[in-house]
mmCIF file of C-alpha atoms and ligand atoms in Angstrom:
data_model
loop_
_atom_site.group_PDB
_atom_site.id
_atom_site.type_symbol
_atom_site.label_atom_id
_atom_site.label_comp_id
_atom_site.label_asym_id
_atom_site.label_seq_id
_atom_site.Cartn_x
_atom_site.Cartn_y
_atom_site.Cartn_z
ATOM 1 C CA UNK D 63 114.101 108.790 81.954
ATOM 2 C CA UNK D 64 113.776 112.256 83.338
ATOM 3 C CA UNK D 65 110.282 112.808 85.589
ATOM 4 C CA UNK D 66 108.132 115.835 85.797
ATOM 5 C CA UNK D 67 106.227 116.536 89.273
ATOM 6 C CA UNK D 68 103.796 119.117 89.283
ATOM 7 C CA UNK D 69 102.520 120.666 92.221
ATOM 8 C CA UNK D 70 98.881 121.907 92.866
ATOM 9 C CA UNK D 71 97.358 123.869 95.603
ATOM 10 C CA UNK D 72 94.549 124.980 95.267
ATOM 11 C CA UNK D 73 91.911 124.535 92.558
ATOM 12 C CA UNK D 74 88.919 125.662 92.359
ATOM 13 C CA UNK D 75 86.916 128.576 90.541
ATOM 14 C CA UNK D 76 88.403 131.368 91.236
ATOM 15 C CA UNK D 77 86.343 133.664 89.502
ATOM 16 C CA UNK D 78 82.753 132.591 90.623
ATOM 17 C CA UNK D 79 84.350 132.138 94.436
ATOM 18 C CA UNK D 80 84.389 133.696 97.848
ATOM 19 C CA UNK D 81 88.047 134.587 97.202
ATOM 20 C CA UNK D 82 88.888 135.239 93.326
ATOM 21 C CA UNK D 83 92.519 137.037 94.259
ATOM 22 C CA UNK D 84 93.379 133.486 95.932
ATOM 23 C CA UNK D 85 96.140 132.145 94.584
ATOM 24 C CA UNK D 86 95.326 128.747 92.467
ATOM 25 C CA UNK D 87 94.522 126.798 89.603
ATOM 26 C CA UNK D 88 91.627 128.076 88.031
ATOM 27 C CA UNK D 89 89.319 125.078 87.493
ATOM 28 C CA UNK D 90 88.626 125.852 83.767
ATOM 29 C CA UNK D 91 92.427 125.999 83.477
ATOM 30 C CA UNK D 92 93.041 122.653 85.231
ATOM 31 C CA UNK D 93 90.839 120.903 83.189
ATOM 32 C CA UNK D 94 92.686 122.218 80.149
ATOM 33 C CA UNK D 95 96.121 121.510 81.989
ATOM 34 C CA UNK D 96 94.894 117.794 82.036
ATOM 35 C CA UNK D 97 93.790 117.313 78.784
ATOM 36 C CA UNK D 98 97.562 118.848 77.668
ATOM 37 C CA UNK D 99 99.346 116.183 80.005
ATOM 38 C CA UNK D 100 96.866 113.404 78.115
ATOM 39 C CA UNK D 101 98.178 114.900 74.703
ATOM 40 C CA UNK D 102 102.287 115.305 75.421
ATOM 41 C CA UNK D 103 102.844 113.415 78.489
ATOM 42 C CA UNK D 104 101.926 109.659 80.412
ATOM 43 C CA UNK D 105 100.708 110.544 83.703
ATOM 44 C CA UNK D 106 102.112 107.955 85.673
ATOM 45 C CA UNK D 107 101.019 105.862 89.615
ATOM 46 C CA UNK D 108 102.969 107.071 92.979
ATOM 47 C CA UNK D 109 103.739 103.133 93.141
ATOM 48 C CA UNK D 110 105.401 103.831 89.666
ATOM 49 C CA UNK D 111 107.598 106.447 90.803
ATOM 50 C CA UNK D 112 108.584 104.574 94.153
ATOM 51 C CA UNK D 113 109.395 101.678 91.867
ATOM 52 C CA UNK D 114 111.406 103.554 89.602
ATOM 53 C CA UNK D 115 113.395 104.909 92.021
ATOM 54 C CA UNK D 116 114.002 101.759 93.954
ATOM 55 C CA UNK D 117 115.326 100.374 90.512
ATOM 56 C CA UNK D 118 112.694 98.378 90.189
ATOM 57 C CA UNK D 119 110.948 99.681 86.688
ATOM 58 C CA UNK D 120 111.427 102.381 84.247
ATOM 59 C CA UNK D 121 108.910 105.201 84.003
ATOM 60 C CA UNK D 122 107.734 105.756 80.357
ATOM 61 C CA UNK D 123 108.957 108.414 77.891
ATOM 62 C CA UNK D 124 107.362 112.008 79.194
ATOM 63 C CA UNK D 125 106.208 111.014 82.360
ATOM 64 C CA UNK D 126 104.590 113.351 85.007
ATOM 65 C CA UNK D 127 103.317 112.696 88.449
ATOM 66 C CA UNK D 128 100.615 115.018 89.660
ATOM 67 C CA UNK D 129 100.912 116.154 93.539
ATOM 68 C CA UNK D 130 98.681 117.997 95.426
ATOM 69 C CA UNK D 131 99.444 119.371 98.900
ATOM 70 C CA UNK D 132 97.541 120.309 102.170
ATOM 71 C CA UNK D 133 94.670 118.014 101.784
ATOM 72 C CA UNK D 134 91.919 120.666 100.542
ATOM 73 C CA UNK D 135 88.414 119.804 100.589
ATOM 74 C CA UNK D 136 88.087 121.258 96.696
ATOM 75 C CA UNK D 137 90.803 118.014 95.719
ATOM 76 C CA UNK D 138 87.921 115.591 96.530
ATOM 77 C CA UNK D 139 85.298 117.505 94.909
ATOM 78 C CA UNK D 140 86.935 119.031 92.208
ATOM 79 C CA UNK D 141 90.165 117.345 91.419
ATOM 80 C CA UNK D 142 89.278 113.942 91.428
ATOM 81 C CA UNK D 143 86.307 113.574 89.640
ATOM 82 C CA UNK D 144 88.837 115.267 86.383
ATOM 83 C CA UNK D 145 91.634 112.585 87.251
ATOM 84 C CA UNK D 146 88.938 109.570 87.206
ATOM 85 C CA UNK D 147 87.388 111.107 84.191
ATOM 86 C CA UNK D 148 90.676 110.916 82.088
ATOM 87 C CA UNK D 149 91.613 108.002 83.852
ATOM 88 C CA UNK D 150 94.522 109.953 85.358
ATOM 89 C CA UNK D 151 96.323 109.179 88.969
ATOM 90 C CA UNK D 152 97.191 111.678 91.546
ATOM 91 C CA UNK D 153 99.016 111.988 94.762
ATOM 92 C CA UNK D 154 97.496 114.247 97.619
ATOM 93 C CA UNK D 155 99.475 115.069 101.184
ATOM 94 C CA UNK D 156 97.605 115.621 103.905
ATOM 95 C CA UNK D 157 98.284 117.471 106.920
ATOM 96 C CA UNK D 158 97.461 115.511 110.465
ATOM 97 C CA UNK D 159 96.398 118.174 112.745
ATOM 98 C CA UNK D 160 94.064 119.911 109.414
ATOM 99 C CA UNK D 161 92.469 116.903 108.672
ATOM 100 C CA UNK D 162 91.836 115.145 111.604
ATOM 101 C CA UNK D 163 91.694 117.508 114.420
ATOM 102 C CA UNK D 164 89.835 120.334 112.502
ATOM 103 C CA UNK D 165 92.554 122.955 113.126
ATOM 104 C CA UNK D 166 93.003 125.570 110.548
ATOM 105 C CA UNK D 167 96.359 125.991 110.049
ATOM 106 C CA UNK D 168 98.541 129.351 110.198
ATOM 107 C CA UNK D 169 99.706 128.854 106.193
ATOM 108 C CA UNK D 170 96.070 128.450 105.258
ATOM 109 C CA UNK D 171 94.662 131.817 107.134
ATOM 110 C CA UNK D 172 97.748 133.904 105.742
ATOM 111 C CA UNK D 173 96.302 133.057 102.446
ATOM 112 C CA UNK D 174 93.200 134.220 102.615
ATOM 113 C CA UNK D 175 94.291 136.709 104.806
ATOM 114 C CA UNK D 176 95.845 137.716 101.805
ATOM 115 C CA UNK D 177 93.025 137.018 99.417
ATOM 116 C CA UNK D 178 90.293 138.777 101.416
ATOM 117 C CA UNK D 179 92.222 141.710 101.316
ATOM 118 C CA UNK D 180 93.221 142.444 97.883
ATOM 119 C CA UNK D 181 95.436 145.548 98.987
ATOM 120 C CA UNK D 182 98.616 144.419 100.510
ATOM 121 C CA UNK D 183 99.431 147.869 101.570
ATOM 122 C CA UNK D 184 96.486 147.542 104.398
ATOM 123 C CA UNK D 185 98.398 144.478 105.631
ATOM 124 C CA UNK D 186 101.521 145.960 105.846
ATOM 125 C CA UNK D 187 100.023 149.050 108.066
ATOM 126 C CA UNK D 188 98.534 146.661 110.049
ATOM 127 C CA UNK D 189 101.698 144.611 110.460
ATOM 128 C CA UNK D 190 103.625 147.733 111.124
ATOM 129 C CA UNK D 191 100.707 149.006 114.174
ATOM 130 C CA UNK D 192 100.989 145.474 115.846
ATOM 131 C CA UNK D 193 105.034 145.152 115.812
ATOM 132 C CA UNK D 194 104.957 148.791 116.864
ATOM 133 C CA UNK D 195 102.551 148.384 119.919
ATOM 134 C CA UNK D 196 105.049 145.171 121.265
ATOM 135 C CA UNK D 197 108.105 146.891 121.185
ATOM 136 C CA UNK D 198 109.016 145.841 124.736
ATOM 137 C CA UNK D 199 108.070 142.205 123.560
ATOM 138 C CA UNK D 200 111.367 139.540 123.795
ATOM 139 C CA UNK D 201 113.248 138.998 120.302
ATOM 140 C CA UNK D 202 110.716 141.503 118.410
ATOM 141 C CA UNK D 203 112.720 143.969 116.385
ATOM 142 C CA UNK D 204 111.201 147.539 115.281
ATOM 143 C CA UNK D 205 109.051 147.408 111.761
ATOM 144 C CA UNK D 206 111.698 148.659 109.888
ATOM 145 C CA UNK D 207 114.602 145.692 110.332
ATOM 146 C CA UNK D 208 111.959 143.126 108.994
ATOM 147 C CA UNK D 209 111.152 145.535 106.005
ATOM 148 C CA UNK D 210 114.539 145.777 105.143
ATOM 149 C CA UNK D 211 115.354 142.209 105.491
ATOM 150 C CA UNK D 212 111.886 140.595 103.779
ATOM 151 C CA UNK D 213 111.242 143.690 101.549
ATOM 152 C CA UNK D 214 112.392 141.965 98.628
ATOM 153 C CA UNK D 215 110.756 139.966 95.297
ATOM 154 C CA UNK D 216 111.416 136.139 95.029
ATOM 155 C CA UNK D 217 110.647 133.685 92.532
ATOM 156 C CA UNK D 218 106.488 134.012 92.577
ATOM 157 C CA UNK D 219 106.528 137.217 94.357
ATOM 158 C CA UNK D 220 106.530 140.902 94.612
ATOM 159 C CA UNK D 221 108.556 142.539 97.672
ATOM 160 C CA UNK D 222 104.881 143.365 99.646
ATOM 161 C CA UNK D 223 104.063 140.077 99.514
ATOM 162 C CA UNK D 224 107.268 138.562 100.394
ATOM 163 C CA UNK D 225 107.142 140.919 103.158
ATOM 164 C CA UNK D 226 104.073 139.574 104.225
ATOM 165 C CA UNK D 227 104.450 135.725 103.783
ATOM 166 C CA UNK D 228 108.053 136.431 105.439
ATOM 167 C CA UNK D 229 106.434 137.567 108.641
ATOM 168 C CA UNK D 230 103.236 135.307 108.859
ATOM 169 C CA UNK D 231 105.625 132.300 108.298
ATOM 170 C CA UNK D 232 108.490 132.868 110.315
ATOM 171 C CA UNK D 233 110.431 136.034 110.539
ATOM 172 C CA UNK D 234 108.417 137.113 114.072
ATOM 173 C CA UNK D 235 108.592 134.892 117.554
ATOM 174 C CA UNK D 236 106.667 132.029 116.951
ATOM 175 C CA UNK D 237 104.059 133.174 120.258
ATOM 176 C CA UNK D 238 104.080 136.572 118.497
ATOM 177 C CA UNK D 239 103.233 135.894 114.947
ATOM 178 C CA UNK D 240 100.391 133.212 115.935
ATOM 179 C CA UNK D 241 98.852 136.324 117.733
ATOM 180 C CA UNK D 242 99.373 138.845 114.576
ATOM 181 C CA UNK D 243 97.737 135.804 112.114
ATOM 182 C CA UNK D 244 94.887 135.303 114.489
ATOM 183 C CA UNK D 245 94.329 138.937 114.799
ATOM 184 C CA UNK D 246 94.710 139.712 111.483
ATOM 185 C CA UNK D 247 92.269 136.442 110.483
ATOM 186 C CA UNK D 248 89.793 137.515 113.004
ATOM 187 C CA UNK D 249 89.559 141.467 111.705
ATOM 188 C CA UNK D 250 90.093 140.523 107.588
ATOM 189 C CA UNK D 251 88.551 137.287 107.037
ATOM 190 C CA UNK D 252 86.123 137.532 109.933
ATOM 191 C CA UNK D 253 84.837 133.688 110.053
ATOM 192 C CA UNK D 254 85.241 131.404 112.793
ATOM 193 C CA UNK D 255 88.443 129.235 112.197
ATOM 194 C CA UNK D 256 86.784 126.005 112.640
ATOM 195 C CA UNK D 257 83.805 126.496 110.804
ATOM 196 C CA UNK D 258 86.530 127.615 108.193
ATOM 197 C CA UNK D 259 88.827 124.870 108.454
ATOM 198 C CA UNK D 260 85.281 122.356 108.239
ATOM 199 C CA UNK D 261 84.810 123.951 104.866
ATOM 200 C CA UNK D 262 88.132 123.779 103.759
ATOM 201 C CA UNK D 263 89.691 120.411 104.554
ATOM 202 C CA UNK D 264 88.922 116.828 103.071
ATOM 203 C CA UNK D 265 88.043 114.724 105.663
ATOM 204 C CA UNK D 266 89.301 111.198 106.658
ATOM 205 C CA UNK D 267 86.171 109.723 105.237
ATOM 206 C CA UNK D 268 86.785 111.474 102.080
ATOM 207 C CA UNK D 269 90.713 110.905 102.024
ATOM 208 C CA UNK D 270 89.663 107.103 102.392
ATOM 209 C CA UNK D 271 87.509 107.277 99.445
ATOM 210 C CA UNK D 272 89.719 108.658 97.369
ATOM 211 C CA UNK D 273 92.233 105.589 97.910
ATOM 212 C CA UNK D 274 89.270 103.521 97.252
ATOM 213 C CA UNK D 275 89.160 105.237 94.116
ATOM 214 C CA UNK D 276 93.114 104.838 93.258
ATOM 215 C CA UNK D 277 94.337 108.191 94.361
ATOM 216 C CA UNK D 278 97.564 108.289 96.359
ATOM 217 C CA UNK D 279 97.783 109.664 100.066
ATOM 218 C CA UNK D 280 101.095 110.534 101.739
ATOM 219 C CA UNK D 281 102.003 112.603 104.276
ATOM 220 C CA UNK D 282 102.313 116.396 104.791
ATOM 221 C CA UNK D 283 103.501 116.226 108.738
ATOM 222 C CA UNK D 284 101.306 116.930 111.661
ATOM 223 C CA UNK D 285 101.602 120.892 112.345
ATOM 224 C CA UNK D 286 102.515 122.273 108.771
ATOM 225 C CA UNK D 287 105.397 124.137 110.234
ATOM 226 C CA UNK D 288 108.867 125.816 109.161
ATOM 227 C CA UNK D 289 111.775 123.094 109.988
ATOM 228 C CA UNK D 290 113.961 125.840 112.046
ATOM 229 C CA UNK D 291 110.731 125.639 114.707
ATOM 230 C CA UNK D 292 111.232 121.936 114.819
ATOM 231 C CA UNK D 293 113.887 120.038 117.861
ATOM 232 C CA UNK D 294 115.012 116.824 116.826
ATOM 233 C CA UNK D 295 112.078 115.014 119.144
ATOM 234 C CA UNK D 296 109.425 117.095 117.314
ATOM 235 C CA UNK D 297 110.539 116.434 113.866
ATOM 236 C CA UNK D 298 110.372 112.696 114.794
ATOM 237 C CA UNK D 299 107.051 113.484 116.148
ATOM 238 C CA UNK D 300 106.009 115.020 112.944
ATOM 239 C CA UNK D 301 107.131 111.835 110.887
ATOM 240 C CA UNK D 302 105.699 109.495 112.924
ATOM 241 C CA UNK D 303 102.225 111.381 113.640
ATOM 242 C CA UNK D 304 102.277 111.359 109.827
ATOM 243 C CA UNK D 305 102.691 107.434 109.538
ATOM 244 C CA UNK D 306 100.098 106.754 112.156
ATOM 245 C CA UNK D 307 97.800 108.701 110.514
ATOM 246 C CA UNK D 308 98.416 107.288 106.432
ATOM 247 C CA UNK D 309 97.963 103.643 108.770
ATOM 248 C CA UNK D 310 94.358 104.842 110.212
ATOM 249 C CA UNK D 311 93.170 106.049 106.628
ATOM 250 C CA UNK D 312 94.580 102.507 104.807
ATOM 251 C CA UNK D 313 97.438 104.473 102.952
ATOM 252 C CA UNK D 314 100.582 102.757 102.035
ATOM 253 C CA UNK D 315 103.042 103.052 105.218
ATOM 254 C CA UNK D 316 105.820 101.078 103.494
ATOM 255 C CA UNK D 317 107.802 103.024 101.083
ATOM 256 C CA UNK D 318 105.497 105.757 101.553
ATOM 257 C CA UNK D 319 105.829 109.142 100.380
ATOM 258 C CA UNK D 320 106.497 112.645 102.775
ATOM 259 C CA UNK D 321 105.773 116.275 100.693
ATOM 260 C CA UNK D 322 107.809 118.460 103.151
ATOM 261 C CA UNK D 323 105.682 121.244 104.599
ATOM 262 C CA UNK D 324 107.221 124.087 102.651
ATOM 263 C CA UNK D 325 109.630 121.909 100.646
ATOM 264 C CA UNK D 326 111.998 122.222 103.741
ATOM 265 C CA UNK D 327 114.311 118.885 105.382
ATOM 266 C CA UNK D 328 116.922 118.255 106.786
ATOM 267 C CA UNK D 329 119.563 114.978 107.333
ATOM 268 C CA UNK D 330 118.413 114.320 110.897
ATOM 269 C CA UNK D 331 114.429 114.691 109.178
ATOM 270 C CA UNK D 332 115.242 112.690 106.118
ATOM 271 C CA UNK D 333 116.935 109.640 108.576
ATOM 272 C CA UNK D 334 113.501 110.055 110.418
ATOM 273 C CA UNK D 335 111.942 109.017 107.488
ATOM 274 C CA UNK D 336 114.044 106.647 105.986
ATOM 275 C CA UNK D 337 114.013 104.708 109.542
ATOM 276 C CA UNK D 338 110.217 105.154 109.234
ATOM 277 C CA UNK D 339 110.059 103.230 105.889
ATOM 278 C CA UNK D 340 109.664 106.424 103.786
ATOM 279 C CA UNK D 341 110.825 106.260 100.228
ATOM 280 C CA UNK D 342 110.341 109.240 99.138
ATOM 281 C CA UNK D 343 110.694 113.007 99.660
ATOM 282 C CA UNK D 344 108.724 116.066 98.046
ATOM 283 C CA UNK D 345 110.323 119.731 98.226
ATOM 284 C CA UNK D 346 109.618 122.804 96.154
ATOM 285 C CA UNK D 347 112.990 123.205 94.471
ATOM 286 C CA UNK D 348 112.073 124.181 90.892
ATOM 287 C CA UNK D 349 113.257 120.987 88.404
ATOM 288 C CA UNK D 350 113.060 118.129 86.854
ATOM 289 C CA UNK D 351 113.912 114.666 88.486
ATOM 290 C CA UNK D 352 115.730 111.513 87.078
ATOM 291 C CA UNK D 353 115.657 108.057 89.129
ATOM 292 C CA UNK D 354 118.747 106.997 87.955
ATOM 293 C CA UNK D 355 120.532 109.958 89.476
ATOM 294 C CA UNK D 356 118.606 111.785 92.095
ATOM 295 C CA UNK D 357 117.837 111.317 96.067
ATOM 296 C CA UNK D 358 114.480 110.449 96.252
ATOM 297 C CA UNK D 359 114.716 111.741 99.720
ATOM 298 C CA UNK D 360 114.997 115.399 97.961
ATOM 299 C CA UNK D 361 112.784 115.382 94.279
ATOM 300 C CA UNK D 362 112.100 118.756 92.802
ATOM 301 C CA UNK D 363 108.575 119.768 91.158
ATOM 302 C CA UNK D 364 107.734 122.402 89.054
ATOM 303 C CA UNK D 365 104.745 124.573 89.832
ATOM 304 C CA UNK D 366 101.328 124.042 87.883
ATOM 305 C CA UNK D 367 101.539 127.484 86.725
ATOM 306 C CA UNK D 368 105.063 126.533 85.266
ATOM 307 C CA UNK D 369 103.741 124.232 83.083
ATOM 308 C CA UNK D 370 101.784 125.012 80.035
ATOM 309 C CA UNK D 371 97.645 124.555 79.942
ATOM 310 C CA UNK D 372 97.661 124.535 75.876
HETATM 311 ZN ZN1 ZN B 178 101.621 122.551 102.533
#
């Protein structure tokens, strides 16, 4: 029986909000979302799924499995009262050094970066001043090779903001870009990033009470980095950091379940996790999954705002 994994981000309402050009699930819209899964699908357990793909059960006709990623404050007040109101399940991955250390992490300030200034032309300039004034920096190129090479629309996105998610994420030296996010964060967003991050992040308490209440929590690694910055030691230290911390909140830590940090893994990653009694793996491929045929290691969700809300 085929399996359909949504992913959410954030959700919240975006139009009464700090941010409203953040990109999300409108609240009103989730709650309409929900009440279509109750109509055309069976929203089905994590333990389920695991099952399922173990061989150990079947997952009813129509099933979906509801993730939600980076462990945002706005899933404990927001999303979970809607599951436990339709008596609906969902699985949220939290990120160790977000949620327990109080760091805000680079993804999360590119964001609103991005949503607290609407005109991504005013990023770009600024990106293009900064790279400009460290041209005699070590692996930097001029403005211009990065435009040409990120420059370019993708599946959610226009060629700006590729541009611009391209070189807050990776394209620039790692030392490099975590100055240009900071800077930018500091000058556009203006808050102090731990205030922020308080305001933003669930905390263990609350991640606790949610298993209480029969949510799922899995892992999301410890820094919420790209794979390619990762040796082989730190991507063991970014499974393992993310079992010791599911074992300190009472999550499942056999057969548990890793969401990759932007959908990425590898073989040596996905042995990490296997050895580590994962069973299994979230990425953002765009699809459909089947049990019977996929590697759970590597299961494919489709996007909340793929998915119909009526
Ligand atoms: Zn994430």
């Amino acid at each position: 029986m085929p399996l359909t994994i949504v992913t959410y981000h954030f959700v919240r309402d975006l139009k009464n909000s700090r941010y409203p050009a953040l990109r999300g699930r409108d609240l009103a819209e989730f709650k309409q979302q929900l009440d279509y899964f109750d109509n055309h699908y069976k929203v089905v357990d994590t333990a389920d799924v695991v099952a399922a793909f173990k061989g150990e059960g079947e997952l009813p006709g129509n099933a979906i499995w509801l993730t939600f990623d980076d462990g945002y404050l706005e899933h404990f007040t927001n999303v979970m009262p809607q599951l436990l109101a339709r008596r609906m399940h969902g699985a949220f991955f939290a990120t160790v050094n977000s949620t327990v250390h109080g760091e805000l992490l680079d993804v999360n300030k590119a964001h609103f970066i991005r949503a607290a200034e609407t005109d991504p032309n005013v990023i770009i300039d600024e990106i293009r001043a900064f790279i400009d004034a460290r041209q005699d920096t070590d692996g930097l190129q001029p403005f211009d090779a990065y435009w040409r090479e990120y420059a370019k629309p993708v599946r959610f996105d226009n060629a700006e903001i590729w541009f611009i998610k391209s070189v807050l994420q990776h394209a620039l030296p790692p030392a490099v870009r975590k100055v240009l996010i900071d800077e930018l964060f500091e000058k556009i967003v203006s808050i102090d990033q731990r205030d922020f991050a308080g305001e933003l992040y669930a905390s263990p308490d609350q991640l606790r009470t949610m298993i209480e209440c029969g949510m799922y929590i899995g892992g999301h690694g410890a820094k919420h980095l790209r794979l390619r910055e990762f040796d082989a030691a730190e991507k063991e230290i970014e499974v393992t950091a993310s079992l010791e911390f599911l074992h300190s909140l009472g999550a499942p830590t056999t057969d548990w379940v890793m969401c990759y940090p932007y959908g990425e893994s590898d073989e040596t990653y996905r042995a990490l996790l296997k050895q580590n009694g994962g069973a299994l793996g979230l990425t953002i491929q765009a699809g459909l999954v089947d049990p019977a045929v996929d590697d759970p290691l590597l299961l494919s969700r489709l996007d909340t705002i793929e998915l119909p809300i009526a």
